[in-house]
XYZ file of C-alpha atoms in Angstrom:
683
model
C 88.593 2.342 -24.928
C 90.715 1.274 -27.825
C 89.051 3.491 -30.522
C 89.853 5.989 -28.772
C 93.877 5.489 -27.935
C 96.043 8.812 -29.163
C 97.835 8.801 -32.862
C 102.199 8.337 -32.753
C 103.281 10.604 -35.655
C 103.682 7.604 -38.305
C 99.819 6.867 -37.784
C 98.928 10.287 -38.633
C 101.776 11.194 -41.322
C 99.632 7.573 -43.049
C 96.231 8.725 -42.367
C 97.339 12.534 -44.243
C 98.978 10.663 -47.101
C 95.526 8.356 -47.207
C 93.351 11.607 -47.456
C 95.542 13.077 -50.069
C 95.313 10.371 -52.506
C 91.483 10.094 -52.261
C 91.242 13.562 -52.461
C 93.185 13.566 -55.807
C 91.703 10.542 -57.552
C 87.780 11.693 -56.827
C 89.228 15.447 -57.834
C 90.244 13.689 -61.259
C 87.012 11.734 -61.748
C 85.309 14.598 -61.649
C 87.037 16.220 -63.180
C 87.578 13.749 -66.567
C 84.748 15.305 -68.304
C 85.100 18.883 -67.507
C 88.185 18.554 -69.908
C 85.782 17.754 -72.754
C 83.698 20.802 -74.183
C 80.591 20.555 -74.985
C 79.123 18.125 -77.347
C 78.995 20.033 -80.651
C 75.433 19.642 -83.376
C 74.241 16.727 -85.029
C 75.591 16.212 -87.916
C 73.457 16.079 -91.188
C 72.328 12.310 -91.640
C 74.269 10.302 -94.252
C 70.333 9.258 -95.851
C 67.853 10.635 -96.778
C 65.789 7.832 -96.422
C 66.567 3.965 -95.188
C 68.755 4.457 -91.785
C 71.751 7.024 -91.690
C 73.833 7.843 -89.465
C 74.589 11.278 -88.086
C 77.697 12.352 -85.482
C 78.322 14.629 -83.116
C 82.245 15.978 -82.030
C 83.327 17.886 -78.706
C 87.153 19.068 -77.557
C 89.475 18.433 -74.748
C 89.884 21.354 -73.443
C 93.414 19.963 -71.118
C 96.940 20.156 -72.180
C 97.240 16.294 -72.190
C 94.920 13.663 -73.918
C 91.448 13.307 -72.520
C 90.195 10.213 -70.779
C 86.996 9.156 -73.770
C 85.778 9.285 -77.090
C 85.468 12.261 -79.229
C 83.024 11.520 -81.091
C 79.472 9.913 -80.513
C 76.853 8.222 -83.418
C 72.957 8.254 -83.735
C 70.821 7.130 -86.265
C 68.195 8.854 -88.349
C 66.502 9.160 -91.189
C 64.474 5.977 -90.661
C 61.690 6.059 -93.598
C 61.907 3.705 -95.793
C 62.827 4.569 -99.379
C 60.637 4.693 -102.149
C 61.317 1.663 -104.311
C 63.109 3.828 -107.168
C 65.837 4.722 -104.999
C 67.396 1.564 -105.169
C 69.647 -0.582 -102.560
C 72.089 1.803 -100.681
C 74.991 -0.223 -101.355
C 74.101 -0.769 -105.641
C 74.824 2.815 -105.913
C 77.863 3.131 -104.258
C 79.032 0.433 -106.701
C 77.575 1.804 -109.641
C 78.716 5.677 -108.591
C 82.321 3.603 -110.209
C 80.760 2.476 -113.539
C 82.570 5.954 -115.289
C 85.745 4.995 -113.386
C 87.649 2.891 -115.736
C 89.984 -0.173 -114.093
C 92.951 -1.529 -115.017
C 92.547 -0.059 -118.812
C 88.318 -0.805 -118.735
C 85.306 0.103 -117.629
C 82.496 -2.138 -116.381
C 79.401 -2.084 -114.854
C 79.455 -2.646 -110.737
C 76.868 -4.626 -108.736
C 77.390 -5.708 -105.649
C 78.647 -8.405 -103.492
C 76.256 -8.649 -100.305
C 76.752 -10.890 -97.302
C 81.217 -10.580 -96.777
C 81.394 -12.232 -93.516
C 85.333 -11.218 -93.277
C 84.591 -7.717 -93.376
C 80.697 -6.700 -94.479
C 81.243 -3.441 -94.213
C 84.170 -2.967 -97.460
C 82.458 -2.093 -100.547
C 83.715 -5.069 -102.721
C 81.342 -5.051 -105.810
C 81.199 -7.353 -108.995
C 81.610 -6.195 -112.949
C 78.289 -8.182 -114.138
C 78.720 -10.854 -116.554
C 82.229 -11.032 -115.229
C 83.364 -13.579 -112.150
C 86.060 -10.105 -111.297
C 85.030 -9.056 -107.999
C 86.838 -5.679 -106.485
C 87.004 -4.109 -103.601
C 86.464 -0.309 -104.762
C 86.817 1.215 -101.308
C 87.471 -0.198 -97.991
C 84.371 1.196 -96.013
C 81.439 1.597 -97.208
C 79.369 5.418 -96.242
C 78.324 5.930 -93.038
C 74.620 4.179 -92.837
C 75.125 0.963 -95.617
C 73.141 -2.175 -93.993
C 75.959 -5.048 -92.489
C 74.019 -7.570 -94.466
C 71.189 -7.120 -96.029
C 68.583 -9.614 -93.739
C 69.920 -6.066 -91.051
C 69.271 -3.783 -89.607
C 72.986 -4.237 -88.201
C 74.886 -0.564 -89.917
C 78.025 0.120 -91.462
C 79.433 3.202 -88.927
C 83.118 4.758 -89.172
C 83.897 1.132 -92.037
C 82.489 -0.898 -88.755
C 79.400 -2.510 -88.175
C 77.575 -1.468 -85.799
C 74.427 -3.768 -84.143
C 71.452 -1.767 -84.599
C 67.869 -3.004 -82.423
C 63.932 -3.239 -84.822
C 63.423 0.291 -82.430
C 66.369 1.630 -85.024
C 68.951 2.601 -81.667
C 72.501 2.339 -81.853
C 73.389 -0.637 -78.990
C 69.816 -1.955 -78.976
C 68.973 -5.696 -78.935
C 65.417 -5.123 -79.021
C 64.189 -7.963 -81.335
C 61.145 -8.277 -83.996
C 58.209 -10.952 -82.588
C 57.241 -13.788 -84.791
C 54.286 -11.317 -85.178
C 56.685 -8.264 -86.670
C 55.753 -6.653 -84.156
C 59.495 -4.591 -82.364
C 59.830 -5.563 -78.448
C 56.932 -7.332 -78.802
C 55.118 -10.471 -77.124
C 53.890 -12.534 -80.001
C 49.560 -11.414 -79.105
C 48.747 -10.078 -82.830
C 48.692 -12.692 -84.086
C 48.194 -16.106 -83.914
C 50.855 -20.440 -85.682
C 48.649 -22.069 -87.642
C 49.620 -25.542 -89.490
C 48.374 -28.640 -90.764
C 48.568 -30.806 -93.137
C 46.221 -31.303 -96.278
C 46.135 -34.731 -98.542
C 45.031 -34.012 -102.257
C 42.421 -35.760 -103.334
C 42.455 -37.436 -107.005
C 39.497 -36.557 -108.756
C 39.180 -38.027 -112.899
C 36.793 -33.736 -112.735
C 39.316 -31.695 -111.589
C 43.420 -31.939 -111.717
C 44.111 -29.079 -108.865
C 42.854 -29.144 -105.074
C 43.141 -26.116 -102.511
C 45.879 -26.256 -100.399
C 45.704 -23.884 -97.172
C 45.170 -19.656 -97.579
C 47.528 -17.982 -95.712
C 45.858 -13.811 -95.334
C 47.564 -10.874 -95.803
C 50.492 -10.010 -93.738
C 51.464 -13.597 -92.268
C 55.311 -14.273 -91.763
C 56.954 -16.716 -91.022
C 55.374 -19.488 -93.843
C 56.849 -23.121 -94.999
C 55.131 -25.632 -96.349
C 56.562 -29.199 -97.601
C 54.448 -31.629 -100.215
C 55.232 -34.647 -100.331
C 54.546 -36.632 -103.189
C 54.126 -36.510 -107.281
C 52.545 -33.647 -107.212
C 53.499 -29.940 -107.636
C 52.586 -26.404 -105.785
C 51.272 -22.935 -107.795
C 50.074 -20.110 -106.040
C 47.699 -18.041 -106.328
C 47.029 -13.990 -105.455
C 44.678 -11.601 -104.437
C 45.866 -7.498 -103.396
C 44.628 -5.235 -101.581
C 43.123 -4.114 -104.859
C 41.746 -6.710 -106.044
C 44.152 -7.792 -108.977
C 44.707 -11.410 -108.954
C 47.766 -13.080 -110.056
C 49.314 -17.000 -110.760
C 52.822 -18.308 -110.007
C 53.508 -22.479 -111.311
C 56.108 -22.705 -109.350
C 58.150 -24.662 -112.137
C 62.240 -24.440 -110.777
C 64.433 -24.184 -107.354
C 64.953 -19.739 -106.729
C 63.546 -16.701 -105.208
C 61.218 -15.613 -106.847
C 59.456 -11.890 -106.119
C 55.648 -12.742 -106.109
C 53.101 -9.322 -105.961
C 56.188 -7.803 -103.636
C 56.535 -10.303 -101.857
C 59.973 -12.466 -101.861
C 58.992 -16.254 -102.428
C 61.679 -19.190 -101.908
C 60.849 -22.483 -103.014
C 63.139 -25.515 -103.590
C 62.064 -28.613 -105.981
C 63.747 -32.117 -105.696
C 62.584 -35.837 -107.283
C 60.073 -36.490 -104.417
C 59.453 -33.525 -101.982
C 59.183 -29.612 -102.763
C 58.837 -26.970 -99.843
C 58.001 -23.499 -100.617
C 59.329 -20.767 -97.884
C 58.112 -17.018 -97.277
C 59.599 -14.741 -94.813
C 56.717 -12.006 -94.793
C 55.301 -10.209 -94.335
C 52.622 -10.926 -97.037
C 51.799 -8.434 -99.691
C 48.250 -9.840 -101.071
C 46.167 -13.379 -99.676
C 47.825 -16.122 -101.173
C 46.413 -19.058 -102.069
C 47.782 -22.842 -101.949
C 47.246 -25.102 -104.206
C 48.510 -28.343 -105.885
C 47.691 -29.459 -109.130
C 47.615 -33.380 -109.324
C 50.875 -34.785 -111.873
C 50.512 -38.386 -110.414
C 49.137 -41.653 -109.628
C 48.668 -41.039 -105.553
C 48.293 -39.113 -103.459
C 50.166 -36.603 -101.864
C 50.583 -34.694 -98.649
C 51.580 -30.960 -97.350
C 52.615 -29.041 -93.956
C 51.789 -26.312 -93.448
C 52.779 -23.395 -90.588
C 52.383 -19.983 -90.352
C 52.221 -17.195 -88.573
C 48.611 -15.055 -89.263
C 48.140 -11.826 -88.118
C 44.932 -11.219 -86.241
C 43.996 -8.285 -88.066
C 40.169 -8.098 -86.407
C 39.714 -6.404 -83.641
C 37.183 -5.490 -80.464
C 37.201 -1.150 -79.563
C 35.624 0.307 -77.754
C 33.583 3.161 -78.928
C 33.119 6.418 -76.796
C 29.777 6.529 -74.929
C 26.222 7.540 -76.109
C 24.390 10.704 -75.443
C 22.928 11.037 -71.986
C 19.435 9.044 -70.705
C 18.863 12.570 -69.209
C 19.322 15.707 -69.936
C 19.104 17.163 -66.132
C 18.536 16.007 -63.271
C 21.316 12.908 -63.238
C 20.763 10.380 -65.835
C 23.323 7.770 -66.909
C 25.314 6.152 -70.363
C 26.718 3.207 -71.459
C 29.978 2.207 -73.981
C 29.461 -0.273 -76.099
C 32.302 -2.523 -77.995
C 32.620 -3.224 -82.561
C 34.498 -5.451 -84.752
C 37.369 -3.396 -86.093
C 39.565 -3.939 -88.894
C 42.474 -2.935 -88.872
C 43.194 -3.350 -92.949
C 40.290 -2.272 -94.441
C 40.230 0.603 -91.070
C 36.170 -0.125 -90.861
C 33.332 -1.578 -88.439
C 31.999 -5.394 -89.454
C 30.064 -8.054 -87.699
C 31.089 -9.775 -84.465
C 31.647 -12.979 -85.391
C 34.801 -11.673 -87.728
C 36.166 -11.023 -84.351
C 34.157 -13.545 -82.270
C 37.120 -16.302 -84.245
C 39.885 -15.643 -82.551
C 39.921 -16.663 -79.004
C 42.832 -14.577 -78.456
C 39.994 -11.291 -78.252
C 37.592 -11.147 -75.323
C 35.089 -8.437 -75.898
C 35.513 -6.034 -73.774
C 32.398 -5.060 -70.847
C 30.219 -1.686 -71.243
C 31.366 0.421 -69.463
C 28.851 2.905 -67.140
C 28.487 6.450 -66.309
C 25.900 9.261 -65.032
C 26.089 11.941 -66.776
C 24.186 16.178 -66.579
C 23.910 15.604 -63.134
C 22.810 20.092 -62.690
C 19.056 19.912 -61.434
C 16.271 20.380 -63.817
C 15.381 24.333 -63.936
C 12.547 25.212 -61.174
C 10.544 26.505 -63.850
C 8.650 23.089 -65.239
C 9.941 20.834 -62.253
C 10.029 18.021 -64.068
C 13.078 16.539 -65.642
C 13.363 16.999 -69.420
C 13.515 13.377 -71.418
C 15.914 13.190 -74.783
C 12.911 13.111 -77.556
C 11.966 10.250 -77.712
C 12.479 8.982 -81.324
C 16.135 9.483 -79.839
C 15.498 6.324 -79.076
C 13.181 4.656 -80.165
C 10.703 6.437 -82.037
C 8.506 3.539 -83.243
C 7.634 -0.181 -82.231
C 9.743 -2.214 -83.102
C 10.393 -5.967 -83.408
C 12.160 -7.570 -80.699
C 13.958 -10.933 -80.736
C 14.979 -13.746 -78.275
C 18.848 -15.643 -78.446
C 19.364 -17.905 -81.310
C 18.180 -21.605 -79.508
C 21.613 -23.876 -80.584
C 22.224 -25.436 -83.480
C 20.500 -28.234 -83.978
C 23.942 -30.079 -85.439
C 27.850 -29.329 -84.109
C 28.448 -29.467 -88.216
C 27.118 -31.409 -91.157
C 24.160 -27.952 -91.714
C 21.665 -27.772 -88.548
C 19.235 -26.159 -88.192
C 18.745 -22.650 -84.996
C 15.062 -20.688 -83.822
C 14.222 -18.149 -81.629
C 11.093 -15.932 -80.950
C 10.458 -12.896 -82.421
C 7.861 -10.097 -81.086
C 6.638 -6.504 -81.683
C 7.127 -4.272 -79.396
C 6.932 -0.393 -78.238
C 8.703 1.612 -74.872
C 7.403 3.631 -72.658
C 8.770 7.275 -71.722
C 9.856 5.205 -68.377
C 12.053 2.292 -70.565
C 9.053 0.474 -70.092
C 8.908 -2.173 -72.368
C 5.549 -4.492 -73.849
C 4.372 -7.034 -76.238
C 1.921 -5.149 -78.628
C 0.016 -6.219 -82.097
C 2.171 -7.653 -84.836
C 0.365 -5.663 -87.426
C 2.327 -1.610 -85.454
C 5.251 -3.322 -86.019
C 4.352 -4.741 -90.147
C 6.526 -1.205 -91.664
C 9.661 -2.803 -91.128
C 10.661 -6.722 -92.524
C 9.460 -9.029 -89.803
C 12.907 -10.832 -88.811
C 13.562 -14.133 -89.863
C 12.663 -16.894 -87.180
C 15.227 -19.968 -88.910
C 18.225 -20.138 -90.340
C 20.844 -22.439 -91.008
C 24.091 -22.811 -89.186
C 26.949 -24.947 -88.835
C 27.229 -25.898 -92.377
C 30.738 -26.516 -92.957
C 31.396 -30.832 -93.705
C 32.479 -32.567 -89.966
C 35.412 -33.393 -88.720
C 36.156 -36.727 -90.188
C 39.293 -39.724 -89.975
C 42.382 -39.081 -91.981
C 44.982 -42.052 -91.679
C 48.540 -42.088 -92.450
C 50.750 -44.649 -94.076
C 52.318 -47.830 -92.551
C 54.611 -47.871 -90.923
C 57.279 -50.722 -91.708
C 57.544 -54.126 -89.667
C 58.220 -54.114 -85.683
C 59.912 -57.243 -87.171
C 62.508 -59.070 -90.014
C 61.454 -61.789 -89.273
C 57.846 -64.160 -88.468
C 54.863 -61.935 -86.745
C 55.290 -58.150 -85.685
C 53.193 -54.642 -85.352
C 52.996 -52.120 -88.016
C 51.177 -48.640 -86.708
C 49.315 -45.472 -88.214
C 48.916 -42.393 -87.396
C 45.225 -41.363 -87.446
C 43.916 -37.732 -87.132
C 41.075 -36.153 -87.110
C 41.044 -32.756 -89.651
C 38.472 -30.319 -90.184
C 36.974 -28.969 -92.768
C 39.753 -26.485 -93.838
C 42.024 -29.450 -92.931
C 43.045 -28.578 -89.596
C 44.581 -30.594 -86.834
C 41.449 -30.967 -84.633
C 39.015 -33.040 -82.568
C 35.231 -33.846 -82.325
C 35.628 -36.951 -85.243
C 33.720 -40.298 -83.456
C 35.654 -42.321 -81.793
C 33.362 -45.311 -82.907
C 34.680 -44.782 -86.391
C 38.247 -44.383 -85.781
C 40.430 -46.319 -88.153
C 42.289 -48.720 -85.352
C 46.369 -47.553 -85.171
C 48.183 -50.876 -85.108
C 48.561 -53.713 -87.216
C 49.645 -57.648 -87.452
C 51.713 -58.429 -89.427
C 53.828 -61.098 -90.889
C 57.190 -61.510 -92.828
C 58.247 -64.083 -95.148
C 61.102 -64.462 -93.647
C 61.075 -67.465 -91.161
C 62.701 -67.762 -88.052
C 65.025 -70.507 -87.554
C 68.477 -69.239 -86.068
C 69.800 -70.655 -82.573
C 70.434 -68.485 -80.274
C 73.633 -69.287 -79.450
C 74.338 -68.340 -83.606
C 72.591 -65.032 -82.915
C 74.420 -62.240 -84.379
C 75.533 -60.802 -81.803
C 78.463 -59.005 -81.884
C 76.126 -57.260 -85.330
C 74.073 -55.793 -82.541
C 76.300 -53.899 -80.842
C 77.887 -51.203 -83.611
C 73.820 -50.163 -85.001
C 73.430 -49.894 -80.798
C 76.264 -47.163 -80.337
C 76.458 -45.757 -83.651
C 71.939 -45.603 -82.569
C 73.252 -44.242 -79.086
C 75.291 -41.299 -80.909
C 72.731 -39.823 -83.320
C 70.168 -39.656 -80.780
C 72.971 -37.688 -78.648
C 73.926 -35.392 -80.778
C 69.965 -34.834 -81.813
C 69.825 -31.092 -82.622
C 67.386 -28.913 -83.950
C 67.965 -27.421 -87.087
C 66.306 -25.731 -90.432
C 64.719 -29.213 -91.520
C 62.274 -31.509 -89.634
C 64.622 -34.293 -86.816
C 63.759 -36.184 -84.045
C 64.264 -34.408 -81.221
C 64.787 -37.148 -78.053
C 64.200 -35.872 -75.053
C 66.019 -37.928 -71.629
C 65.724 -40.826 -70.584
C 62.857 -41.836 -67.127
C 64.405 -43.656 -65.169
C 64.466 -46.865 -64.907
C 61.358 -48.276 -63.800
C 62.939 -51.127 -60.603
C 65.645 -50.441 -57.994
C 66.530 -54.139 -59.165
C 65.986 -56.570 -62.497
C 65.668 -55.842 -65.973
C 62.997 -53.173 -66.154
C 62.329 -50.294 -69.380
C 62.856 -46.551 -69.731
C 60.620 -44.100 -71.159
C 61.836 -41.529 -73.964
C 59.486 -38.694 -75.659
C 60.433 -38.390 -79.676
C 59.232 -35.390 -80.998
C 59.478 -34.172 -84.642
C 61.116 -30.614 -84.494
C 62.057 -28.113 -87.270
C 64.245 -24.568 -86.342
C 62.400 -20.992 -88.191
C 65.174 -19.764 -89.133
C 63.470 -16.546 -89.060
C 62.151 -15.793 -85.756
C 65.023 -19.008 -83.871
C 61.911 -20.162 -81.879
C 60.878 -23.724 -82.532
C 57.634 -25.825 -83.699
C 56.288 -29.094 -82.840
C 55.854 -30.767 -86.128
C 53.543 -33.900 -87.734
C 56.199 -36.954 -86.446
C 55.009 -38.179 -90.752
C 56.720 -35.081 -91.764
C 60.933 -36.225 -89.961
C 62.392 -38.732 -92.118
C 64.419 -41.906 -91.746
C 63.849 -44.336 -88.679
C 62.356 -42.683 -85.259
C 64.724 -42.717 -82.184
C 63.345 -45.673 -80.083
C 61.234 -44.799 -76.733
C 61.328 -47.656 -74.519
C 63.790 -49.678 -73.579
C 65.288 -52.192 -71.010
C 66.744 -51.035 -68.212
C 69.511 -53.174 -65.405
C 69.138 -52.017 -61.860
C 71.301 -55.296 -60.699
C 70.719 -58.420 -58.769
C 67.784 -59.042 -56.780
C 67.980 -59.961 -53.364
C 71.684 -61.210 -54.642
C 71.382 -63.756 -57.284
C 71.433 -63.511 -60.980
C 67.449 -63.300 -61.948
C 66.302 -65.135 -65.215
C 65.521 -63.047 -67.877
C 62.174 -63.365 -70.176
C 62.771 -62.949 -73.889
C 59.380 -62.264 -74.264
C 59.450 -58.811 -72.234
C 63.150 -57.208 -73.230
C 63.327 -59.092 -77.462
C 62.749 -56.154 -79.224
C 64.284 -53.361 -77.509
C 67.858 -52.292 -78.528
C 68.425 -55.788 -80.064
C 67.417 -57.614 -76.424
C 68.814 -57.279 -73.090
C 69.084 -61.021 -72.171
C 71.530 -61.889 -74.801
C 74.313 -59.713 -73.827
C 73.758 -60.288 -69.755
C 74.029 -64.179 -70.784
C 76.695 -63.905 -73.151
C 78.955 -61.601 -71.071
C 79.644 -61.614 -67.866
C 82.441 -59.328 -65.885
C 85.233 -61.643 -64.620
C 89.027 -61.988 -62.441
C 92.159 -62.078 -64.653
C 95.337 -62.875 -62.647
C 96.826 -59.631 -60.874
C 98.835 -56.384 -61.381
C 102.713 -55.932 -61.076
C 103.372 -55.244 -57.885
C 103.170 -51.857 -56.154
C 107.410 -52.813 -54.794
C 110.063 -54.692 -54.876
C 110.704 -55.059 -51.247
C 109.238 -54.211 -48.167
C 105.320 -54.856 -49.195
C 103.577 -54.317 -51.613
C 99.786 -54.572 -53.040
C 98.800 -57.082 -56.194
C 94.665 -55.709 -57.407
C 92.525 -57.911 -59.087
C 92.886 -57.146 -63.029
C 88.843 -57.356 -64.275
C 88.066 -58.308 -67.614
C 85.121 -58.342 -69.644
C 84.893 -62.049 -71.683
C 82.635 -63.511 -73.963
C 81.677 -66.640 -71.880
C 81.143 -68.804 -74.980
C 83.867 -67.510 -76.613
C 86.969 -66.674 -73.541
C 87.138 -64.404 -75.663
C 87.767 -60.279 -73.920
C 84.892 -58.419 -75.011
C 84.140 -54.710 -74.897
C 83.661 -53.376 -71.431
C 80.143 -52.140 -72.763
C 78.799 -55.632 -73.446
C 78.990 -56.346 -69.996
C 76.016 -54.892 -67.009
C 78.277 -51.855 -65.219
C 76.376 -53.023 -61.685
C 76.973 -56.446 -61.801
C 81.851 -55.674 -62.206
C 82.633 -57.339 -59.502
C 84.524 -55.583 -56.161
C 88.154 -53.953 -56.489
C 90.330 -57.640 -55.110
C 93.772 -56.372 -53.695
C 96.571 -58.283 -52.269
C 99.848 -58.001 -50.495
C 103.530 -59.369 -52.160
C 107.154 -59.001 -51.843
C 107.452 -59.292 -48.002
C 110.691 -59.809 -47.348
C 112.839 -56.721 -45.891
C 115.113 -54.439 -47.960
C 118.515 -54.846 -47.581
C 120.013 -52.152 -45.350
C 121.566 -49.132 -46.926
C 125.229 -50.044 -46.561
C 124.992 -52.779 -48.016
C 124.212 -51.860 -51.916
C 126.647 -49.085 -51.525
C 129.386 -51.283 -50.750
C 128.550 -53.045 -53.713
C 129.342 -50.340 -55.932
C 133.114 -50.726 -56.989
C 135.651 -48.071 -57.778
C 135.074 -45.739 -61.618
C 137.411 -46.812 -63.927
C 138.165 -44.015 -65.447
C 138.461 -40.092 -63.663
C 136.779 -38.154 -65.846
């Protein structure tokens, strides 16, 4: 067999050399870490709070250099500093206040977020424009940037995750939970339209509770925003937001921008108080406020411990229950608070057997727990409430209430009401759904779809509930109409052949460029999706696409959808004409009513521009046979002048046309060589 042939001496030597080399390589990999001494103890933390760095060292035991590092780092003191401690970078700058710079003392303030070298200590002299690098490296544990956990270690910016571990890429979710799944908060968004009244000068827009994050409000109109706050301790405050800037309101940072026609309010959170956003009326027309934020789910179901066993011996049972718990106040509240969040699912009760030991033989009976532990007296018992008589606007619901008594075996029977008169009888009716019914809210009309003659205009109609949030439940019969006819007084008298077709193309190309370059930003903008396939396989059809109004939430780097009217500027077209080639080899006659209004009218382009052959290219060979290709150009059929190829339909471009040329044979090489004369000079 091939595998059992005797090895030659040369083959054996190569095999031994390979074994020796591989054993050395394996030994060197094993001994690489063995050349180092053990890691030493961790040093003291560079900071006592706010996140610092600690290091550990090891020695190289080899006479040669060792592979790897002799120092390693870890984070430490990851607890918040007290408010009076101040900024760590600011402390390092202020340490130079008593050192003269060019013969003069300065009070130094920190310069943060340097994109070129975030780990150098750059400081600015207070009251001047003088910026100086007072140290090449900040102390270990200094934040690279003010809004990041990344820290400087040995002059280099190191990545730190929300778990405070070096090199970790773990991030917080929109709820502020490290490596969370977003289940501890809910996205709240909506819009509010001010209702002017002679009797009131302000309106409450929305209440944003304690702990909310990524708050963004945009007011459009003549009115002004202002804030009312209430801390958990009951302290109230108010801020008028009169100018652009960043403010601290009840320890929450508020970024406010004021423009002539709108105001923008941002709060990263988490909010340290309950905020009520209001608008102060100051104009003759109404204002609209759009808002979006993440609200923490502060009420959650909590499973109780098992209740006492139903028997002391011989086997009984015990149950658990669920109670609604307020995470903010750490107390149990009414169940209705937990029912408010659809994300909350009430846990089902658990049942288990208990006290299974046999009862003593002395009495021979199972000892039941004292009767008065459960129901010492007859009690009122009520059936569940009936459904409310109205879903909104105020209704009535009722229930039956009777006096019952429970015997030792747990059987419940009805008894006379006088036995329960020691406690007040529970109400048998109560009002319900007393909030206002949802109502239609119509937005402003769009411009007319035409520039002359008769066209259409549209508007957005939303169903708004009593909290000012977009919902359902409005009656379709009372919904205001969303489109109506409009007439532009400019007459449409220009003949078709004189339409400014050339003026349509730049607009169309510019619209294409705008749509192709659209990207989600921190300002609301229209973001179109890709066009659908053409609705026909030949002739003229249509293409559609979805156009959304979206905004980039800079805090979480996620995209949120907004109402269409929050995006400014013209909305990109959601429908356009498409041409899929002639049907049955014939050029169809287009219906202008079908294509008019779709980026300038497809028929104008098809009738005015078409492909034509214009001569041939130069022959590819001077003799011996070559080819010429027909030149295809896009021409204006009225003026016969060349036009941009984008104006002609690509699918109608004529096929490539070739013809032969210069078929005469080439002269022999000898005759060509003999034509040369002797050179007149030798060098």
